Structure formats: structure tokens, C-alpha cells
Coordinates of C-alpha atoms and ligand atoms in Angstrom, one line a residue:
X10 CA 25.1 -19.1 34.8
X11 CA 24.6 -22.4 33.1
X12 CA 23.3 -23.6 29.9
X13 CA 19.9 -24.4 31.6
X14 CA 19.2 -20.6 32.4
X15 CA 19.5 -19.9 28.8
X16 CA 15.8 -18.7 27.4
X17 CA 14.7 -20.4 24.3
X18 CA 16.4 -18.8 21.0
X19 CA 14.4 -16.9 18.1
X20 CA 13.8 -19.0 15.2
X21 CA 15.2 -16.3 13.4
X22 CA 17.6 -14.1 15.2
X23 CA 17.9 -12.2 12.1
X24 CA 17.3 -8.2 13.3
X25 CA 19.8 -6.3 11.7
X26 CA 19.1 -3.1 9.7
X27 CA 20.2 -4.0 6.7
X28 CA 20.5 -6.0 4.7
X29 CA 17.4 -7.2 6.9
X30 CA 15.9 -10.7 7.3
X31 CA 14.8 -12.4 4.6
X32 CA 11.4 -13.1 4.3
X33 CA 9.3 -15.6 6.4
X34 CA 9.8 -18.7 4.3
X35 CA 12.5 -17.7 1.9
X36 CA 14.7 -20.1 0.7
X37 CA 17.4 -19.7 -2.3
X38 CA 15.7 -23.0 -4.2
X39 CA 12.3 -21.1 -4.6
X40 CA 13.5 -18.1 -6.4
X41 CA 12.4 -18.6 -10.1
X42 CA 15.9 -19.0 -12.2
X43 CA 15.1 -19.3 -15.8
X44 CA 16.2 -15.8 -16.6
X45 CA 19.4 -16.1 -15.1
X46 CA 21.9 -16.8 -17.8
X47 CA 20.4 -14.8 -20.5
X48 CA 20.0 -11.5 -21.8
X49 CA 17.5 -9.2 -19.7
X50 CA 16.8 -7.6 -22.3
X51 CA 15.3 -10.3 -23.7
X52 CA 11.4 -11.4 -24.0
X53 CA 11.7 -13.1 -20.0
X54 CA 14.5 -10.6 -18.8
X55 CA 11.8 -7.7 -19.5
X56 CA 8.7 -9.5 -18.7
X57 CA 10.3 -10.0 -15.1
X58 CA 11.8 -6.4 -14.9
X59 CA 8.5 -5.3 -16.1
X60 CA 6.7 -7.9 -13.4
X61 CA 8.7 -6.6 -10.3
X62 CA 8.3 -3.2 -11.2
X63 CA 4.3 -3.6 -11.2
X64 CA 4.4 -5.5 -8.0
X65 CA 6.2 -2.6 -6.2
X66 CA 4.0 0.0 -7.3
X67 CA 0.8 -2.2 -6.4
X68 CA 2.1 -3.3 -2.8
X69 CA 3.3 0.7 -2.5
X70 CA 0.2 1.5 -3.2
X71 CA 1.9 4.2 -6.1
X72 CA -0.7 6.4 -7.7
X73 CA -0.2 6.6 -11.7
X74 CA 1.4 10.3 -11.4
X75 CA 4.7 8.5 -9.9
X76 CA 6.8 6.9 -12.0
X77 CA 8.8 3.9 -10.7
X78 CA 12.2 2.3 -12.1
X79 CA 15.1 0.2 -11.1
X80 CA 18.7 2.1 -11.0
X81 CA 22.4 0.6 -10.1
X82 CA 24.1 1.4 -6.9
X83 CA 21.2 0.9 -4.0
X84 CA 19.5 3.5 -2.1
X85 CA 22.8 5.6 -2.3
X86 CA 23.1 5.4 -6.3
X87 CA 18.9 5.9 -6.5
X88 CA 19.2 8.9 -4.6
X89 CA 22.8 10.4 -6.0
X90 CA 21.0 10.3 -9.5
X91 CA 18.1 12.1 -8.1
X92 CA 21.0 15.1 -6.7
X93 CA 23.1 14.9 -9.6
X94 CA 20.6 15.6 -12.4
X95 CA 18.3 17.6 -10.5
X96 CA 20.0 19.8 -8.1
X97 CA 20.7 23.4 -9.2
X98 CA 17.6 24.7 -10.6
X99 CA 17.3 26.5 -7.2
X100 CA 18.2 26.6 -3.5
X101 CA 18.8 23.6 -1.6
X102 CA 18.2 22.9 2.2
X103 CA 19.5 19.6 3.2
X104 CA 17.5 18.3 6.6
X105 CA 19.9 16.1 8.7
X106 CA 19.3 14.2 11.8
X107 CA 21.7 11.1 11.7
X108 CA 24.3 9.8 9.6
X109 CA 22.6 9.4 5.9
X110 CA 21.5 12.1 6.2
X111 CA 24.4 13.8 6.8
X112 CA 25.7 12.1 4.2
X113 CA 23.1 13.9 1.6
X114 CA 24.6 17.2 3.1
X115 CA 28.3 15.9 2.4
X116 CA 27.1 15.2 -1.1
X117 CA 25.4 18.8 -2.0
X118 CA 28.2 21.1 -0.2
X119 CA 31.7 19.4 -1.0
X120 CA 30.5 17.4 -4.2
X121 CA 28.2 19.4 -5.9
X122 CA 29.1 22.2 -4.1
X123 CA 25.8 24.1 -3.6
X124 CA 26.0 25.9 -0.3
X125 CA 23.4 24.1 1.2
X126 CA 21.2 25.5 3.7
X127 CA 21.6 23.0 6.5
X128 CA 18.9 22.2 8.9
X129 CA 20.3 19.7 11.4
X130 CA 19.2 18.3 14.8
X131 CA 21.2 16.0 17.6
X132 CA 21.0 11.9 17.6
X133 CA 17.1 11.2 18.8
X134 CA 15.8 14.4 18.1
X135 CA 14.2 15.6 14.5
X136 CA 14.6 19.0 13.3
X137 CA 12.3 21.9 13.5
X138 CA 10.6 21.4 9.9
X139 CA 8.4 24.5 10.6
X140 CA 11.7 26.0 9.4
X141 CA 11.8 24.8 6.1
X142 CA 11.5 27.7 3.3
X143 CA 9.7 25.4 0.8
X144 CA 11.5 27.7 -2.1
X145 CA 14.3 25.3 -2.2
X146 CA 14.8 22.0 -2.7
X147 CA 14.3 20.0 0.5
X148 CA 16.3 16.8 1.0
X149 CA 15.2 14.7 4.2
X150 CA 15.3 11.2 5.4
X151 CA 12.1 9.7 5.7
X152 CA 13.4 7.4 8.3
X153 CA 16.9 7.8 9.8
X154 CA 18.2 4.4 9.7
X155 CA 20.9 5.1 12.9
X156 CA 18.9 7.1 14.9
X157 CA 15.7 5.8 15.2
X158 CA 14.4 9.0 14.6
X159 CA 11.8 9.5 11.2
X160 CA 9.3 12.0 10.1
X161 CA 5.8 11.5 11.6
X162 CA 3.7 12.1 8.5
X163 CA 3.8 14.4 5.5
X164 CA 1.4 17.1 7.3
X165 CA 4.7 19.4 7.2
X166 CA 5.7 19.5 3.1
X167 CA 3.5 21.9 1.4
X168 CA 0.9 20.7 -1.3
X169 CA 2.0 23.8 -2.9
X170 CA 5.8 24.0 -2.6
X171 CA 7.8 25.4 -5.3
X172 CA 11.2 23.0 -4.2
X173 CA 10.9 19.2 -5.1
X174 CA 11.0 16.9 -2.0
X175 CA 14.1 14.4 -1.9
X176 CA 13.2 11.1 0.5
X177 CA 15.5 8.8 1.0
X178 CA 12.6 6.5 1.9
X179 CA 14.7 3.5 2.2
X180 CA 14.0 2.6 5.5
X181 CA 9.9 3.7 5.4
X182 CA 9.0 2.1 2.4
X183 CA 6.6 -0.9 2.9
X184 CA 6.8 0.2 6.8
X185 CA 4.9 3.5 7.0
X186 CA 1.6 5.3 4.7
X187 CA 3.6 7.5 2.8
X188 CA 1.8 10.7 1.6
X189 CA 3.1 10.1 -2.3
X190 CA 1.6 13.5 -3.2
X191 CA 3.8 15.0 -1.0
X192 CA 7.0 13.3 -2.6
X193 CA 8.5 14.3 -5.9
X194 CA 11.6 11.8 -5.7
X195 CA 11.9 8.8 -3.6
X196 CA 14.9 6.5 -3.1
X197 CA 15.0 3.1 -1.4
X198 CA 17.0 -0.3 -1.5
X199 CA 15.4 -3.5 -1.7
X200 CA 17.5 -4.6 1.3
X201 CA 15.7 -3.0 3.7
X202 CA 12.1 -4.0 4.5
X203 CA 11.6 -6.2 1.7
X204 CA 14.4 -8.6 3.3
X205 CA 15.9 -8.0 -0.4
X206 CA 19.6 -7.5 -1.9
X207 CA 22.0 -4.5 -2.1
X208 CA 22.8 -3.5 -5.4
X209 CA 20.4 -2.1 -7.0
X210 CA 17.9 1.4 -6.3
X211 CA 14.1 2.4 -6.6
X212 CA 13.5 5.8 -7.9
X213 CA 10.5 7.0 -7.7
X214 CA 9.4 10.5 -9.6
X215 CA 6.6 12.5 -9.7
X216 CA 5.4 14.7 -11.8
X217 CA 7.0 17.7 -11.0
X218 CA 10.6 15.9 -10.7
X219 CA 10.1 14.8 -14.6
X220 CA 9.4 18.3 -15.3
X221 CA 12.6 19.4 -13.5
X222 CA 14.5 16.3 -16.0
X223 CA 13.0 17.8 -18.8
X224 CA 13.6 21.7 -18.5
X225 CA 16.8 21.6 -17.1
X226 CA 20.1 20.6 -17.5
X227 CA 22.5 20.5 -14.9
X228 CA 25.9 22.7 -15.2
X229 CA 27.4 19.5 -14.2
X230 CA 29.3 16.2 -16.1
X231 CA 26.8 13.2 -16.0
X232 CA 28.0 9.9 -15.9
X233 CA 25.9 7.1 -18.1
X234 CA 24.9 5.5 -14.6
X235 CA 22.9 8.8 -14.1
X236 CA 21.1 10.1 -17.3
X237 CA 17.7 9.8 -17.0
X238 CA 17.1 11.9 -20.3
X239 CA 17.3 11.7 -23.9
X240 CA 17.6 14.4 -25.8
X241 CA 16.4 16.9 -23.3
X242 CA 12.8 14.0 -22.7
X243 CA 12.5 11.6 -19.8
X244 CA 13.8 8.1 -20.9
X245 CA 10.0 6.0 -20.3
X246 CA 11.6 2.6 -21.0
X247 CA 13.6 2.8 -17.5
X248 CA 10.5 2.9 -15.6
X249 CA 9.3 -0.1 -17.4
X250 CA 12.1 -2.0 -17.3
X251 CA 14.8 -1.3 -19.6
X252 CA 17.4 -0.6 -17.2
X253 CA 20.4 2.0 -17.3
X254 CA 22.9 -0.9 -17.7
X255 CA 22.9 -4.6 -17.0
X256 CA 21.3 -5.8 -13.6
X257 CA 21.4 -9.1 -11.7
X258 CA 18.3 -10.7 -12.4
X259 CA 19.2 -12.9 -9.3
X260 CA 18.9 -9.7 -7.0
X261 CA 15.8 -9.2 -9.4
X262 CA 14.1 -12.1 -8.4
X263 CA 15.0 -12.3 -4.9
X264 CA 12.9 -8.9 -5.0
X265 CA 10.2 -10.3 -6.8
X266 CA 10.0 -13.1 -4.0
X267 CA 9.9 -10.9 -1.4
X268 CA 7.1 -8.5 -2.8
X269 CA 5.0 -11.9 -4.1
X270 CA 4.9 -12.6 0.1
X271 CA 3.9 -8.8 1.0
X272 CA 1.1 -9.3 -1.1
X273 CA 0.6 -13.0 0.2
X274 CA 0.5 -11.3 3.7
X275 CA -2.1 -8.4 2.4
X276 CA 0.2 -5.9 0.7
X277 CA 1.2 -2.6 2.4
X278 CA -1.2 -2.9 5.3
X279 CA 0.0 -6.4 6.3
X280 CA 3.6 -4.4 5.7
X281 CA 2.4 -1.8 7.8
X282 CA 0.8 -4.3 10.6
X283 CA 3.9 -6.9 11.4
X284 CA 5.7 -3.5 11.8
X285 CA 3.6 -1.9 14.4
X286 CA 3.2 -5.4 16.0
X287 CA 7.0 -5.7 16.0
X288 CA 7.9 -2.4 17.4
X289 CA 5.1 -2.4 19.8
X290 CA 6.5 -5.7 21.0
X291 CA 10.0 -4.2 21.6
X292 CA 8.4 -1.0 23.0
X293 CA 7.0 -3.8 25.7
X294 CA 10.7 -5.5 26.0
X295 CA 11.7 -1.3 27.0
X296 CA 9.0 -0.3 28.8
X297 CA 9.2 -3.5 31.1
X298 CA 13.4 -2.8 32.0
X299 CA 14.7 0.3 33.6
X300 CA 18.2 -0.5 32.2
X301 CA 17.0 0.3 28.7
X302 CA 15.8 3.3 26.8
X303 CA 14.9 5.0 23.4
X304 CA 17.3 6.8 21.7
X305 CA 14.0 8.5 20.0
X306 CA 12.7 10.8 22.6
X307 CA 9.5 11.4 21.0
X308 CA 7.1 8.7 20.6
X309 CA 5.2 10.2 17.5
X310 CA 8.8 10.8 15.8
X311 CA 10.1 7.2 16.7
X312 CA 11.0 4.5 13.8
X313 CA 8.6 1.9 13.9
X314 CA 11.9 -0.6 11.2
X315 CA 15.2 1.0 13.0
X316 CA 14.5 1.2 16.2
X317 CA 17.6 2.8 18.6
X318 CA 17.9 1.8 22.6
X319 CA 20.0 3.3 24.9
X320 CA 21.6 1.1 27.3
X321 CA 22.0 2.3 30.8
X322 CA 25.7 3.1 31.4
X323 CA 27.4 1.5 28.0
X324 CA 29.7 3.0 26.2
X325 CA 31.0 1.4 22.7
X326 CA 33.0 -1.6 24.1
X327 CA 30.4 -2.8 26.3
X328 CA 27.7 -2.6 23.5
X329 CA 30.3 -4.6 21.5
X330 CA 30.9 -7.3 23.9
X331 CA 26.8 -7.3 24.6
X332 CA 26.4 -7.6 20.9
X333 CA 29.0 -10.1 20.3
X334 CA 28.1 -12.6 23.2
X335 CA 24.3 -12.7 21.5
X336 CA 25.6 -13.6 18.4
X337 CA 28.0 -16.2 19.7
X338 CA 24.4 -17.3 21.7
X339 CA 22.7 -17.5 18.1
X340 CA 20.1 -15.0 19.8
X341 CA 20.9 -11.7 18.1
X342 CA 22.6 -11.1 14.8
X343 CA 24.1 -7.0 14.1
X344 CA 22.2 -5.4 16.8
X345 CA 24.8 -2.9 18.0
X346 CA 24.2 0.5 16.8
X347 CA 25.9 2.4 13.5
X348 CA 29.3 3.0 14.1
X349 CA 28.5 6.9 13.7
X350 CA 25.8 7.0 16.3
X351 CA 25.8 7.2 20.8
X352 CA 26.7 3.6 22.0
X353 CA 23.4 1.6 21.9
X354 CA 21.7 -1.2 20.6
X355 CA 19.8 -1.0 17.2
X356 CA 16.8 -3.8 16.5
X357 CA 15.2 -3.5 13.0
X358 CA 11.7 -4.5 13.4
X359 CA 10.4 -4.7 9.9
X360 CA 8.2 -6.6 8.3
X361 CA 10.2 -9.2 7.6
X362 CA 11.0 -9.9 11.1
X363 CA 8.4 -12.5 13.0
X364 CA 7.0 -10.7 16.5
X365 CA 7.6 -14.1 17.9
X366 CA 11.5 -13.9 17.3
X367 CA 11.3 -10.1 19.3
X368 CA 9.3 -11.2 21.9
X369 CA 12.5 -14.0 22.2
X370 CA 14.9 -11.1 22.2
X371 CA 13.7 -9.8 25.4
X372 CA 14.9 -12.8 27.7
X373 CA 18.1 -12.9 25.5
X374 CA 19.1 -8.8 26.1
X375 CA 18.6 -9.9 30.0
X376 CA 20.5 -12.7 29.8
X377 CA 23.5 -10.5 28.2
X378 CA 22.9 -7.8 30.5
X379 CA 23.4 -10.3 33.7
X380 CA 26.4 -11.9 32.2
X381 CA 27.8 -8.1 31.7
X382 CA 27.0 -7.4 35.1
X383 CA 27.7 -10.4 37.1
Ligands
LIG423 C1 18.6 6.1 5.5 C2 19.6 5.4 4.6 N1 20.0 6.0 3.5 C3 21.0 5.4 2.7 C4 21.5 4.1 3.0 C5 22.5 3.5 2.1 O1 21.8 2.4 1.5 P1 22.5 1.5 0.5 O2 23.7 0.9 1.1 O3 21.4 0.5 0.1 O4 22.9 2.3 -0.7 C6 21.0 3.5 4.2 C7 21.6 2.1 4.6 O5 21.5 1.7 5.6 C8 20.1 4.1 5.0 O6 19.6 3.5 6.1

């Protein structure tokens, strides 16, 4: 093989599932700075707190019955303050399908020690949700990140359901319609398909999750980072910008340029539209190669951000040494699957990703696959 047979590179070979590519266009020098450096909870600090929170809930298309805020510690701190000073008032079931969500289950049975009921279903396959006994508390992952493997819709969570719904929806945000009056809490991290930072979490709570905030109090210690309440009533000024503690406004206004471009690019159904275009070009690069596979079984289950292959034959090392000899290329950045999950490529195809970059991928996995098999 010689240099000529290379294909050409993406202009962006940025696919890994988080943190995810950046937007189209971003560049550190065109993030607005004159808050950095001073207090955010002064005048500018707040307007701009205040500012990304508004454009979230517009380009989510949030009705006014959710409330949205910025918390510390990413998706995993959003949703840990969800479980920490909610859980308790009733049953739980914890649905797990991959690794996050198996993390949730970690959380509820060792940590808070709750005796979950555990609904759980193998790596490409999504539980039975007919199952669900809509009495308890029902944790799920909207989309699970390292299988490939999300909810279809909202059709199976009851409009009348005397349990909250707990999503960890931080790989479906921005990517899918998601039913909000289906959801009491929400979770997600700007990293994802915003292209955005770690660091901090969006929670989002409905009404019936400020109701449980405000009747009950969990038999539990509450660190600061986690009290959403104030002498027994909701604290407001979270969701409109006065955070818990002291953010980065840099993080902050990375987000705020990355939601300023969704709605540049039409809000959530431009979101929703580079995804589908995205994953239906990879579905093209699988359809067209016998050597490759979804993890995902079922098409109507299948992640349209975090989307799982199987390679024919490969075990971990020889997805390693696939993976590392495309990033050497400069072709493919992070694309071999979660640690946790069967041997196998993963290829975020989010919003943030150009179709024009996978549609260069597909060349690229067939130029590591010959090299690999000489
Ligand atoms: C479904 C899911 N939940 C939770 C997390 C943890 O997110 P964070 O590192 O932003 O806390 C991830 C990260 O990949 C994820 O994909």
C-alpha cells in the first residue's frame, strides 16, 4: 500500500462520543470573553447564565411546565442530584441496557441502597418496557451512549404514571423529538451533541418532580452540590441562573456558541436533520460492507448520535490497532468502542458532525481493514 492509495481525509475527523466535535465553524477566538474574569453573579455573569439557559429551552423546544437549570458535575452530577433528593418516596426500577445505565443501577442498590427492581437487557438489545410497573420510579437511558441501543419514542411511559421518569438524555438531546410530557427529570451534558464542554449538567424538571422536591425530604445527608430546596420550596433562582456554586463561564459560553449555531442551522429540526443525514450515511458505509455490522439489532431501537458496529472477527486488540492506525492516518479520532462494551467500533454521528466527513470515513475503515488483513 502506498501513500497514493490513501482516500482523501475528513476535514474533520472528529467522531468520538464525547466530548464530540465542536461545532462547524468554532474557533476559541469567537467565544464572547468579557465575563470571564468577573463575578457571575454579577449584572453580565447572570445576563449570560440567564441567556444560555433561554436558548436551551427554545432550541429544545421545552414547554413552560419544565423547568431548566445549570448544575456542577456533567450529566453524572445533573442526574445524581436528581437520585439523591428524589429517590425514596417509592419503588424504584432501574432499566439497564449498557454501561450508564448500569451505572444508575450501581448508584440506587450499593449507594443509596434501595433494592432496586432491575430491568436489564444484553449489549444491542433494549429491554422489555411492557414490563415496567409504572408505580415506581423508572430510571432509563434515553440513549445508551456504548451500545447504540436507545428508546424509540415515549409511546411506552404512561401519561398517567404514578413513578417520576429519570432520563439520562444526554446523548438524545438536540438529536431525537423528545416527548417532554413524558419526562419528569432529564439530565444531559453539554459535551455531547452540542459539541460543548464537560463540567457542568442540565436538569430538567417537570412538574411532578418539583412536587416530589417540595413534599419530601429524603432520609438521606445532602451535600450543598445537591439541594435544590429551601426551606422545604424549590430554589427558582437556579433555573434562572443563579447557580449552586461557582461555574466556568468559559464552559458557559462555549455552550452558548454552540446553541447560537443550532439555531443558525434551524434549531432542533436542523439538530434533528444532520443527525438522520449523518447516521443514514453511515448506515450506507454498513449496508455497502459485509465485514461490518450493527451492534443495535433493531433498526427502530438504533441510536441515530452513538452509533455501535460490529466488526467481523475482531476482538479488542484488533479494534485497537484498527482504531489507532486511523488516528495516526488523521482519518478517525476515538472511534473504538467503550471499554465496557463487545469489541467494536463506535462513530458518533451528531449534529455536530458534517455528513461530508462520514461519507470520508467509509474509504478510511476500508483502507484500515485491508492494511489489517493484508
Ligand atoms: C448515557 C450517558 N450517561 C452518562 C454519561 C456520563 O456523562 P458525563 O461524563 O458528562 O458526566 C455519559 C457519557 O458518555 C453517557 O453517555
Amino acid at each position: 500500500m502506498t501513500t497514493t492509495d490513501k482516500p482523501p481525509l475528513p476535514a474533520r475527523p472528529h467522531f468520538s462520543s464525547g466530548p464530540c466535535a465542536k461545532p462547524p465553524g468554532w474557533a476559541p477566538e469567537k467565544l464572547f470573553l468579557d465575563d470571564l474574569g468577573r463575578s457571575h453573579r454579577g449584572t453580565l455573569g447572570k445576563q449570560r447564565l440567564r441567556y444560555c439557559i433561554d436558548l436551551m429551552r427554545a432550541m429544545l423546544e421545552l414547554p413552560d411546565t419544565h423547568r431548566i437549570g445549570i448544575v456542577p458535575g456533567s450529566d453524572t452530577g445533573a442526574f445524581e442530584l436528581a437520585m439523591w433528593s428524589m429517590l425514596g418516596a417509592c419503588a424504584v426500577t432501574c432499566l439497564a441496557w449498557e454501561s450508564f445505565g448500569e451505572g444508575w443501577v450501581t448508584d440506587a442498590a450499593k449507594q443509596l441502597k434501595l433494592d432496586p427492581t432491575v430491568i436489564r437487557a444484553n449489549y444491542g438489545e433494549l429491554p422489555d418496557l411492557e414490563q415496567i410497573d409504572w408505580r415506581h420510579d423508572v430510571l432509563f437511558t434515553w440513549n445508551g451512549t456504548t451500545s447504540g441501543v436507545r428508546v424509540p419514542d415515549g409511546e411506552w411511559i404512561p401519561e398517567d404514571r404514578e413513578g417520576l421518569s429519570f432520563a439520562d438524555a444526554t446523548s438524545a438531546v438536540f438529536a431525537y423529538d423528545i416527548p417532554w410530557s413524558k419526562v419528569d427529570v432529564a439530565t444531559f451534558s453539554w459535551q455531547k451533541a452540542l459539541g460543548g464542554e464537560g463540567a457542568h449538567g442540565v436538569l430538567i424538571l417537570g412538574p411532578r418532580a418539583v412536587e416530589r422536591l417540595e413534599s419530601f425530604t429524603p432520609d438521606r445527608p445532602l451535600p450543598k452540590l445537591f439541594r435544590l430546596t429551601k426551606s422545604g420550596d424549590l430554589n427558582e433562582a437556579v433555573f434562572t441562573g443563579e447557580t449552586i456554586n461557582t461555574p466556568s463561564m468559559l464552559a458557559v459560553e462555549d455552550a452558548i456558541f454552540a446553541l447560537e449555531w443550532a439555531k443558525s442551522i434551524g434549531g432542533l429540526k436542523g439538530m434533528i436533520a444532520r443527525t438522520e443525514a449523518n447516521a443514514a450515511a453511515l448506515d450506507r458505509i454498513v449496508a455497502e460492507r459485509n465485514w461490518l455490522g450493527h451492534l443495535a439489532q433493531d433498526p427502530a431501537s438504533r441510536s441515530k448520535t452513538s452509533v455501535c458496529l460490529t466488526v467481523d472477527g475482531a476482538d479488542t486488540a484488533f479494534i485497537k490497532r484498527l482504531a489507532a492506525l486511523l488516528e495516526a492516518e488523521g482519518a478517525a479520532y476515538d472511534i473504538a468502542g467503550y471499554r465496557d462494551a463487545p469489541p467494536g467500533l463506535r462513530i458518533w454521528c451528531g449534529a455536530t458532525v458534517d455528513t461530508a466527513d462520514i461519507e470520508a470515513l467509509g474509504p478510511w475503515l476500508d483502507w484500515a481493514w485491508r492494511e489489517m488483513n493484508p
